Amino acid sequence: MTNTHLSWLGIIRLGLVQSALGAIVVLTTSTLNRVMVVEYALPAMLPAALVAWHYAIQLSRPRWGYGSDMGHRRTPWIIGGMGILALGGVLATDATLIMASSPVLGILLGVLAFTMIGAGVGASGTSLLALLATRTAPQRRPAAAATTWIMMIVGIVITAGVAGALLDPFSPQRLAYVAAGVAGAAFLVTLIAVWGVEREPERQPETQEQKPPFAQVMREIWAEPLARRFTIFVFISMLAYSAQDLILEPFAGLMFGMTPGQSTQLAGVQHGGVLLGMILVGVCGARFGDKKRAWMRQWTIAGCVGSALALGALSCAALVGPAWPLQPTVFALGFANGVFAVSAIGSMMGLAGEGRSAREGVRMGVWGAAQAIAFACGGFAGAAGVDLLRALLAETSSAFLIVFSLEAALFVFAAVLASRLDLTGAPAPRGEGAPDVLEGVRS
């Protein structure tokens, strides 16, 4: 493998890819979800099922990581994945608009679109993180993760704010134009960001004799005790993290009377809180985090507990209604989520280089797949729970109160799991001491 490491400029350029990826995803999983449920009065389970399907497709992440591990460059996988993602985002918007007049055709196109979105995120995101893990100096890996993940949140916040403003007053034509513009800009940014980053091959491509079968590589990864335990933690914690994703904007529309533009901007407020939480934890970690991994675990626990408290406040908001300060509550939820995410993903990036070499892509793929399964189950369960409880209970507010309360309990459980996850005894990355932490962030 080459000894050439990414400069900070190279790391920031790759962060632009994360920004582009987040820009498309926030439209397809947040704005389109709101339009289906509120404007078109479709069951919340429909967009939840489509989003769950795109996460199910991301079970292919280890396979994408294996492909980039066995080759000599990762940027073609990043560009190709982003192209598929951009086309999927445009098709998903068209499918949503078609659902108003032809539900069956719209749903079929939606399945195809979200298949493309899942494949695009998996190929591009996994290869990007693997490139960071292999081309970044070991002591910089957590800091690089923080930088690129913060840039992804910035992309989400900017997209949510600008798109929300452009969508009011809402019309199908406005939605189509905004989606096409975001997708095109994201793909162009990706091309510019990766141009020349891999000036020389990361490694010589594996010969057929050297290339182990995918199944063998997966067995090797799962046999690593730390990788296995961390995979289980990622699944449980991200299940808690994702459960409110698909019901927050419908909650704002149904209980607080917000327009599509206002609820999209509310998502921007939440992600702004995430961004602040990530920055604060990263800066504190760089200045005060002496025992790096023990420090990350403590902040992961704090983020989980804070998220549980914020979800408890949202339960109260469901009872009180429009008089409740919704934006500060959503901002607090985002802040606590950011504290949790920056610590958990910082651990992930720091551990990606552990164990056998030339497996970074598969290792990141395994953790990405665990996260994707959790997001599929969490998002769908949250939306389905609201639908079921609204059908059973007289008050819509009671349905949201129960679901938010259950999500808070999940975060408490995640905090317990984090307290029992021993990262402090893990070996440092190959050939280096413990990583210096601006501790990295939340793919």
Short mmCIF file of C-alpha atoms in Angstrom, two decimals:
data_model
loop_
_atom_site.label_atom_id
_atom_site.label_comp_id
_atom_site.label_asym_id
_atom_site.label_seq_id
_atom_site.Cartn_x
_atom_site.Cartn_y
_atom_site.Cartn_z
CA MET A 1 0.00 0.00 0.00
CA THR A 2 1.20 3.50 -0.71
CA ASN A 3 2.47 5.64 2.19
CA THR A 4 0.89 8.78 0.73
CA HIS A 5 -1.50 10.30 3.26
CA LEU A 6 -4.29 12.76 2.62
CA SER A 7 -3.55 16.37 3.45
CA TRP A 8 -6.12 18.36 5.41
CA LEU A 9 -7.20 19.92 2.12
CA GLY A 10 -7.77 16.44 0.72
CA ILE A 11 -9.79 15.47 3.79
CA ILE A 12 -11.93 18.61 3.46
CA ARG A 13 -12.48 17.90 -0.23
CA LEU A 14 -13.74 14.41 0.62
CA GLY A 15 -15.98 16.06 3.21
CA LEU A 16 -17.69 17.82 0.31
CA VAL A 17 -18.76 14.38 -0.95
CA GLN A 18 -20.43 13.78 2.41
CA SER A 19 -22.14 17.16 2.08
CA ALA A 20 -23.44 16.20 -1.37
CA LEU A 21 -24.65 12.83 -0.13
CA GLY A 22 -26.50 14.39 2.80
CA ALA A 23 -28.13 16.99 0.55
CA ILE A 24 -29.85 14.34 -1.58
CA VAL A 25 -30.75 12.06 1.31
CA VAL A 26 -32.43 14.81 3.37
CA LEU A 27 -34.80 15.57 0.48
CA THR A 28 -35.72 11.94 -0.18
CA THR A 29 -36.11 10.77 3.42
CA SER A 30 -37.49 13.96 4.98
CA THR A 31 -39.23 16.27 2.52
CA LEU A 32 -40.80 13.56 0.33
CA ASN A 33 -41.93 11.76 3.48
CA ARG A 34 -43.75 14.91 4.61
CA VAL A 35 -45.37 15.47 1.19
CA MET A 36 -46.69 11.90 1.00
CA VAL A 37 -48.20 11.98 4.50
CA VAL A 38 -49.58 15.52 4.74
CA GLU A 39 -50.15 16.89 1.22
CA TYR A 40 -51.25 13.59 -0.37
CA ALA A 41 -52.80 12.05 2.81
CA LEU A 42 -51.02 8.74 2.25
CA PRO A 43 -50.38 6.39 5.21
CA ALA A 44 -47.13 7.19 7.04
CA MET A 45 -46.20 3.52 6.60
CA LEU A 46 -45.74 4.06 2.83
CA PRO A 47 -42.80 6.47 2.93
CA ALA A 48 -41.51 4.59 5.97
CA ALA A 49 -41.52 1.35 3.98
CA LEU A 50 -39.71 3.02 1.05
CA VAL A 51 -37.05 4.47 3.35
CA ALA A 52 -36.75 1.10 5.12
CA TRP A 53 -36.26 -0.53 1.70
CA HIS A 54 -33.42 1.84 0.84
CA TYR A 55 -31.76 0.87 4.12
CA ALA A 56 -32.33 -2.82 3.37
CA ILE A 57 -30.52 -2.34 0.05
CA GLN A 58 -27.58 -1.02 2.06
CA LEU A 59 -27.02 -4.52 3.40
CA SER A 60 -24.85 -4.66 0.29
CA ARG A 61 -22.36 -2.26 1.93
CA PRO A 62 -19.85 -5.02 2.83
CA ARG A 63 -19.89 -6.14 -0.80
CA TRP A 64 -19.20 -2.60 -2.03
CA GLY A 65 -16.40 -2.33 0.52
CA TYR A 66 -14.97 -5.65 -0.63
CA GLY A 67 -14.97 -4.45 -4.24
CA SER A 68 -13.08 -1.27 -3.40
CA ASP A 69 -10.67 -3.20 -1.12
CA MET A 70 -9.75 -5.62 -3.89
CA GLY A 71 -9.22 -2.91 -6.52
CA HIS A 72 -6.61 -0.18 -6.75
CA ARG A 73 -8.79 2.95 -6.63
CA ARG A 74 -11.86 3.91 -4.64
CA THR A 75 -12.90 7.13 -6.41
CA PRO A 76 -14.69 5.32 -9.29
CA TRP A 77 -16.92 3.65 -6.69
CA ILE A 78 -17.60 7.04 -5.07
CA ILE A 79 -18.48 8.74 -8.37
CA GLY A 80 -20.56 5.84 -9.65
CA GLY A 81 -22.47 5.57 -6.38
CA MET A 82 -23.19 9.30 -6.32
CA GLY A 83 -24.46 9.19 -9.90
CA ILE A 84 -26.89 6.40 -9.02
CA LEU A 85 -27.96 8.28 -5.89
CA ALA A 86 -28.62 11.51 -7.81
CA LEU A 87 -30.74 9.73 -10.43
CA GLY A 88 -32.59 7.87 -7.68
CA GLY A 89 -33.37 11.14 -5.90
CA VAL A 90 -34.90 12.67 -9.03
CA LEU A 91 -36.90 9.49 -9.75
CA ALA A 92 -38.15 9.36 -6.15
CA THR A 93 -39.51 12.90 -6.50
CA ASP A 94 -41.25 12.03 -9.76
CA ALA A 95 -42.69 8.89 -8.17
CA THR A 96 -44.08 10.92 -5.26
CA LEU A 97 -45.82 13.33 -7.61
CA ILE A 98 -47.27 10.45 -9.66
CA MET A 99 -48.74 8.90 -6.50
CA ALA A 100 -51.33 11.70 -6.39
CA SER A 101 -52.99 10.47 -9.60
CA SER A 102 -51.70 6.89 -10.09
CA PRO A 103 -50.84 5.38 -6.70
CA VAL A 104 -49.83 1.93 -7.99
CA LEU A 105 -47.50 3.29 -10.67
CA GLY A 106 -46.09 5.84 -8.24
CA ILE A 107 -45.35 3.18 -5.65
CA LEU A 108 -43.65 0.90 -8.19
CA LEU A 109 -41.46 3.77 -9.39
CA GLY A 110 -40.81 4.66 -5.76
CA VAL A 111 -39.50 1.15 -5.05
CA LEU A 112 -37.13 1.42 -8.02
CA ALA A 113 -36.02 4.91 -6.97
CA PHE A 114 -35.30 3.95 -3.38
CA THR A 115 -33.44 0.86 -4.59
CA MET A 116 -31.16 3.21 -6.52
CA ILE A 117 -30.84 5.51 -3.52
CA GLY A 118 -29.82 2.64 -1.25
CA ALA A 119 -27.29 1.29 -3.75
CA GLY A 120 -25.87 4.75 -4.37
CA VAL A 121 -25.46 5.57 -0.68
CA GLY A 122 -23.91 2.17 -0.03
CA ALA A 123 -21.39 2.30 -2.87
CA SER A 124 -20.43 5.94 -2.45
CA GLY A 125 -20.54 6.22 1.34
CA THR A 126 -18.71 2.97 2.12
CA SER A 127 -15.97 3.63 -0.41
CA LEU A 128 -15.56 7.19 0.87
CA LEU A 129 -15.11 6.09 4.49
CA ALA A 130 -12.75 3.30 3.42
CA LEU A 131 -10.68 5.84 1.46
CA LEU A 132 -10.48 8.03 4.54
CA ALA A 133 -9.49 5.08 6.73
CA THR A 134 -6.70 3.94 4.38
CA ARG A 135 -5.37 7.27 3.10
CA THR A 136 -5.53 9.25 6.35
CA ALA A 137 -2.64 9.08 8.82
CA PRO A 138 -3.79 6.87 11.75
CA GLN A 139 -3.50 9.66 14.32
CA ARG A 140 -5.76 11.84 12.13
CA ARG A 141 -8.52 9.31 11.44
CA PRO A 142 -10.97 10.35 14.18
CA ALA A 143 -10.36 14.03 13.37
CA ALA A 144 -10.93 13.32 9.68
CA ALA A 145 -14.17 11.54 10.52
CA ALA A 146 -15.29 14.55 12.55
CA THR A 147 -14.45 16.98 9.76
CA THR A 148 -16.21 15.05 7.01
CA TRP A 149 -19.26 14.22 9.10
CA ILE A 150 -19.68 17.81 10.22
CA MET A 151 -19.52 18.80 6.57
CA MET A 152 -22.28 16.31 5.82
CA ILE A 153 -24.49 17.89 8.48
CA VAL A 154 -23.68 21.33 7.07
CA GLY A 155 -24.85 20.07 3.67
CA ILE A 156 -28.08 18.80 5.23
CA VAL A 157 -28.69 22.04 7.12
CA ILE A 158 -28.06 24.22 4.06
CA THR A 159 -30.20 22.03 1.83
CA ALA A 160 -33.06 21.91 4.35
CA GLY A 161 -33.02 25.68 4.79
CA VAL A 162 -32.70 26.63 1.11
CA ALA A 163 -35.04 23.92 -0.17
CA GLY A 164 -37.58 24.76 2.52
CA ALA A 165 -37.59 28.41 1.46
CA LEU A 166 -37.87 27.52 -2.25
CA LEU A 167 -40.74 25.08 -1.66
CA ASP A 168 -43.13 27.72 -0.28
CA PRO A 169 -45.74 28.20 -1.61
CA PHE A 170 -45.79 24.48 -2.30
CA SER A 171 -46.50 23.11 -5.78
CA PRO A 172 -45.52 19.86 -7.53
CA GLN A 173 -43.51 21.83 -10.11
CA ARG A 174 -41.49 23.59 -7.39
CA LEU A 175 -40.72 20.26 -5.74
CA ALA A 176 -39.54 18.74 -9.04
CA TYR A 177 -37.30 21.72 -9.84
CA VAL A 178 -35.78 21.80 -6.35
CA ALA A 179 -35.05 18.06 -6.37
CA ALA A 180 -33.43 18.17 -9.80
CA GLY A 181 -31.32 21.15 -8.80
CA VAL A 182 -30.11 19.52 -5.59
CA ALA A 183 -29.27 16.23 -7.34
CA GLY A 184 -27.37 17.93 -10.16
CA ALA A 185 -25.42 20.18 -7.82
CA ALA A 186 -24.52 17.25 -5.56
CA PHE A 187 -23.12 15.19 -8.43
CA LEU A 188 -21.11 18.14 -9.76
CA VAL A 189 -19.66 18.83 -6.30
CA THR A 190 -18.65 15.17 -6.03
CA LEU A 191 -16.80 15.23 -9.35
CA ILE A 192 -14.88 18.34 -8.32
CA ALA A 193 -14.18 17.02 -4.81
CA VAL A 194 -12.59 13.70 -5.84
CA TRP A 195 -10.70 15.01 -8.88
CA GLY A 196 -7.04 14.15 -8.40
CA VAL A 197 -7.38 12.92 -4.79
CA GLU A 198 -6.03 9.49 -5.78
CA ARG A 199 -3.08 10.65 -7.86
CA GLU A 200 -1.46 7.28 -7.41
CA PRO A 201 -3.14 3.92 -6.76
CA GLU A 202 -3.88 3.07 -3.14
CA ARG A 203 -2.47 -0.38 -3.83
CA GLN A 204 -1.82 -2.69 -6.72
CA PRO A 205 -4.99 -4.59 -7.63
CA GLU A 206 -5.15 -8.06 -6.15
CA THR A 207 -4.35 -10.95 -8.44
CA GLN A 208 -6.84 -13.78 -8.66
CA GLU A 209 -4.54 -15.89 -6.45
CA GLN A 210 -4.29 -13.15 -3.81
CA LYS A 211 -7.97 -12.22 -3.80
CA PRO A 212 -9.83 -14.13 -1.05
CA PRO A 213 -13.53 -14.89 -1.57
CA PHE A 214 -15.99 -12.42 -0.12
CA ALA A 215 -17.43 -15.04 2.26
CA GLN A 216 -13.97 -15.77 3.67
CA VAL A 217 -13.30 -12.07 4.27
CA MET A 218 -16.63 -11.71 6.08
CA ARG A 219 -15.78 -14.68 8.33
CA GLU A 220 -12.44 -13.10 9.14
CA ILE A 221 -14.05 -9.80 10.13
CA TRP A 222 -16.77 -11.43 12.25
CA ALA A 223 -14.12 -13.52 14.03
CA GLU A 224 -12.55 -10.32 15.39
CA PRO A 225 -14.07 -9.92 18.91
CA LEU A 226 -13.93 -6.14 18.98
CA ALA A 227 -15.43 -5.78 15.50
CA ARG A 228 -18.24 -8.17 16.44
CA ARG A 229 -19.10 -6.45 19.73
CA PHE A 230 -18.94 -3.03 18.13
CA THR A 231 -21.28 -4.17 15.34
CA ILE A 232 -23.91 -5.15 17.92
CA PHE A 233 -23.55 -1.81 19.71
CA VAL A 234 -23.89 0.11 16.43
CA PHE A 235 -27.12 -1.73 15.63
CA ILE A 236 -28.78 -1.07 19.00
CA SER A 237 -27.67 2.53 19.32
CA MET A 238 -28.62 3.48 15.77
CA LEU A 239 -32.01 1.80 16.23
CA ALA A 240 -32.67 4.32 18.99
CA TYR A 241 -31.15 7.16 16.94
CA SER A 242 -33.35 6.56 13.89
CA ALA A 243 -36.75 5.84 15.39
CA GLN A 244 -37.93 9.48 15.32
CA ASP A 245 -36.56 10.35 11.86
CA LEU A 246 -39.72 9.74 9.81
CA ILE A 247 -42.34 11.04 12.23
CA LEU A 248 -40.91 14.39 13.28
CA GLU A 249 -42.02 16.37 10.20
CA PRO A 250 -45.49 14.73 10.09
CA PHE A 251 -45.72 15.49 13.83
CA ALA A 252 -44.97 19.16 13.12
CA GLY A 253 -47.56 19.25 10.34
CA LEU A 254 -50.34 17.37 12.14
CA MET A 255 -49.93 18.75 15.68
CA PHE A 256 -48.47 22.23 15.04
CA GLY A 257 -49.99 23.08 11.62
CA MET A 258 -46.64 23.71 9.92
CA THR A 259 -46.41 24.02 6.11
CA PRO A 260 -44.02 21.78 4.09
CA GLY A 261 -41.48 24.59 3.96
CA GLN A 262 -41.73 25.23 7.71
CA SER A 263 -41.36 21.55 8.64
CA THR A 264 -38.42 21.18 6.25
CA GLN A 265 -36.81 24.16 7.97
CA LEU A 266 -37.55 22.49 11.32
CA ALA A 267 -35.46 19.55 10.11
CA GLY A 268 -32.73 22.11 9.45
CA VAL A 269 -33.03 23.30 13.06
CA GLN A 270 -32.60 19.72 14.27
CA HIS A 271 -29.54 19.14 12.10
CA GLY A 272 -28.15 22.48 13.24
CA GLY A 273 -28.30 21.11 16.78
CA VAL A 274 -26.57 17.95 15.59
CA LEU A 275 -23.83 20.07 14.06
CA LEU A 276 -23.28 22.09 17.24
CA GLY A 277 -23.16 18.94 19.36
CA MET A 278 -20.56 17.41 17.04
CA ILE A 279 -18.38 20.51 17.03
CA LEU A 280 -18.54 20.94 20.81
CA VAL A 281 -17.63 17.33 21.56
CA GLY A 282 -14.88 17.36 18.95
CA VAL A 283 -13.28 20.51 20.34
CA CYS A 284 -13.56 19.32 23.95
CA GLY A 285 -12.06 15.98 22.97
CA ALA A 286 -9.10 17.60 21.28
CA ARG A 287 -8.41 19.81 24.31
CA PHE A 288 -9.36 17.69 27.30
CA GLY A 289 -9.71 14.06 26.16
CA ASP A 290 -6.62 12.44 27.69
CA LYS A 291 -7.92 8.86 27.80
CA LYS A 292 -9.31 9.01 24.32
CA ARG A 293 -11.50 5.93 24.06
CA ALA A 294 -12.77 6.07 27.65
CA TRP A 295 -13.66 9.71 26.98
CA MET A 296 -15.56 8.75 23.80
CA ARG A 297 -17.59 6.18 25.70
CA GLN A 298 -18.53 8.70 28.39
CA TRP A 299 -19.76 11.19 25.81
CA THR A 300 -21.63 8.47 23.93
CA ILE A 301 -23.51 7.68 27.15
CA ALA A 302 -24.18 11.38 27.76
CA GLY A 303 -25.55 11.79 24.23
CA CYS A 304 -27.88 8.82 24.64
CA VAL A 305 -29.23 10.12 27.97
CA GLY A 306 -29.66 13.64 26.55
CA SER A 307 -31.54 12.25 23.54
CA ALA A 308 -33.86 10.34 25.88
CA LEU A 309 -34.62 13.53 27.82
CA ALA A 310 -35.32 15.49 24.60
CA LEU A 311 -37.69 12.78 23.37
CA GLY A 312 -39.45 12.96 26.73
CA ALA A 313 -39.90 16.68 26.09
CA LEU A 314 -41.40 15.90 22.66
CA SER A 315 -43.86 13.60 24.43
CA CYS A 316 -44.92 16.60 26.50
CA ALA A 317 -45.19 18.67 23.32
CA ALA A 318 -47.68 16.14 21.95
CA LEU A 319 -49.89 16.79 24.98
CA VAL A 320 -49.52 20.57 25.16
CA GLY A 321 -49.75 21.28 21.41
CA PRO A 322 -48.88 24.56 19.62
CA ALA A 323 -48.12 26.40 22.88
CA TRP A 324 -45.07 24.18 23.41
CA PRO A 325 -41.66 25.61 22.28
CA LEU A 326 -41.14 23.05 19.53
CA GLN A 327 -38.07 24.49 17.84
CA PRO A 328 -35.93 24.64 21.02
CA THR A 329 -36.98 21.09 21.85
CA VAL A 330 -36.06 19.81 18.40
CA PHE A 331 -32.77 21.70 18.57
CA ALA A 332 -32.00 20.04 21.93
CA LEU A 333 -32.76 16.63 20.43
CA GLY A 334 -30.41 17.35 17.55
CA PHE A 335 -27.69 18.55 19.94
CA ALA A 336 -27.88 15.39 22.04
CA ASN A 337 -27.93 13.25 18.88
CA GLY A 338 -24.78 15.04 17.70
CA VAL A 339 -22.99 14.37 20.99
CA PHE A 340 -23.83 10.68 20.72
CA ALA A 341 -23.00 10.43 17.03
CA VAL A 342 -19.64 12.20 17.13
CA SER A 343 -18.40 9.81 19.81
CA ALA A 344 -19.80 6.62 18.26
CA ILE A 345 -18.61 7.37 14.74
CA GLY A 346 -15.28 8.61 16.04
CA SER A 347 -14.84 5.18 17.59
CA MET A 348 -15.85 3.57 14.31
CA MET A 349 -13.28 5.44 12.26
CA GLY A 350 -10.59 4.85 14.87
CA LEU A 351 -11.31 1.11 14.86
CA ALA A 352 -11.59 0.73 11.07
CA GLY A 353 -7.85 0.20 10.75
CA GLU A 354 -7.71 -2.45 13.49
CA GLY A 355 -7.11 -6.10 12.70
CA ARG A 356 -5.99 -7.50 9.39
CA SER A 357 -4.91 -5.00 6.73
CA ALA A 358 -6.65 -4.42 3.40
CA ARG A 359 -10.04 -5.02 5.05
CA GLU A 360 -11.00 -1.45 5.90
CA GLY A 361 -13.72 -1.32 3.27
CA VAL A 362 -15.36 -4.55 4.43
CA ARG A 363 -15.08 -3.54 8.10
CA MET A 364 -16.73 -0.18 7.41
CA GLY A 365 -19.27 -1.99 5.27
CA VAL A 366 -20.22 -4.35 8.10
CA TRP A 367 -20.77 -1.47 10.51
CA GLY A 368 -22.58 0.49 7.80
CA ALA A 369 -24.85 -2.49 7.16
CA ALA A 370 -25.61 -2.79 10.89
CA GLN A 371 -26.49 0.90 10.92
CA ALA A 372 -28.65 0.52 7.81
CA ILE A 373 -30.61 -2.39 9.33
CA ALA A 374 -31.15 -0.35 12.48
CA PHE A 375 -32.32 2.66 10.48
CA ALA A 376 -34.70 0.51 8.44
CA CYS A 377 -36.23 -1.09 11.52
CA GLY A 378 -36.25 2.10 13.59
CA GLY A 379 -37.73 4.39 10.97
CA PHE A 380 -40.41 1.93 9.93
CA ALA A 381 -41.30 0.97 13.51
CA GLY A 382 -41.71 4.63 14.49
CA ALA A 383 -43.99 5.44 11.55
CA ALA A 384 -45.95 2.18 11.77
CA GLY A 385 -46.40 2.70 15.50
CA VAL A 386 -47.90 6.15 14.92
CA ASP A 387 -50.25 4.79 12.23
CA LEU A 388 -51.40 1.90 14.42
CA LEU A 389 -51.91 4.01 17.53
CA ARG A 390 -53.76 6.72 15.59
CA ALA A 391 -56.17 4.01 14.40
CA LEU A 392 -56.64 2.63 17.92
CA LEU A 393 -56.70 5.82 19.97
CA ALA A 394 -59.08 8.74 19.85
CA GLU A 395 -56.35 11.40 20.02
CA THR A 396 -53.47 11.74 17.58
CA SER A 397 -51.47 13.39 20.35
CA SER A 398 -51.60 10.19 22.40
CA ALA A 399 -50.11 8.21 19.53
CA PHE A 400 -47.11 10.52 19.26
CA LEU A 401 -46.71 10.63 23.05
CA ILE A 402 -46.45 6.84 23.29
CA VAL A 403 -44.05 6.49 20.35
CA PHE A 404 -41.74 9.27 21.54
CA SER A 405 -41.73 7.74 25.04
CA LEU A 406 -40.75 4.32 23.68
CA GLU A 407 -37.96 5.91 21.66
CA ALA A 408 -36.68 7.60 24.83
CA ALA A 409 -36.59 4.18 26.52
CA LEU A 410 -34.55 2.82 23.62
CA PHE A 411 -31.97 5.54 24.12
CA VAL A 412 -31.71 4.67 27.81
CA PHE A 413 -31.07 1.04 26.83
CA ALA A 414 -28.41 2.20 24.35
CA ALA A 415 -26.71 4.14 27.15
CA VAL A 416 -26.59 0.97 29.25
CA LEU A 417 -25.01 -0.93 26.36
CA ALA A 418 -22.44 1.83 25.84
CA SER A 419 -21.49 1.68 29.52
CA ARG A 420 -20.67 -2.01 29.06
CA LEU A 421 -18.70 -1.62 25.82
CA ASP A 422 -15.00 -1.69 26.71
CA LEU A 423 -13.15 0.36 24.11
CA THR A 424 -10.36 1.29 26.47
CA GLY A 425 -8.63 -2.04 26.20
CA ALA A 426 -8.61 -2.11 22.42
CA PRO A 427 -5.27 -1.99 20.69
CA ALA A 428 -4.26 1.21 18.94
CA PRO A 429 -4.34 1.38 15.13
CA ARG A 430 -1.59 -0.57 13.41
CA GLY A 431 1.83 0.94 13.82
CA GLU A 432 0.67 4.00 15.79
CA GLY A 433 -0.24 5.13 19.25
CA ALA A 434 -3.69 6.06 20.38
CA PRO A 435 -5.39 8.38 17.90
CA ASP A 436 -5.52 12.09 18.55
CA VAL A 437 -9.14 13.02 18.83
CA LEU A 438 -11.18 15.81 17.41
CA GLU A 439 -13.34 12.73 17.80
CA GLY A 440 -15.08 12.04 14.56
CA VAL A 441 -18.67 11.89 13.68
CA ARG A 442 -21.80 10.36 12.28
CA SER A 443 -22.72 7.82 7.38
#
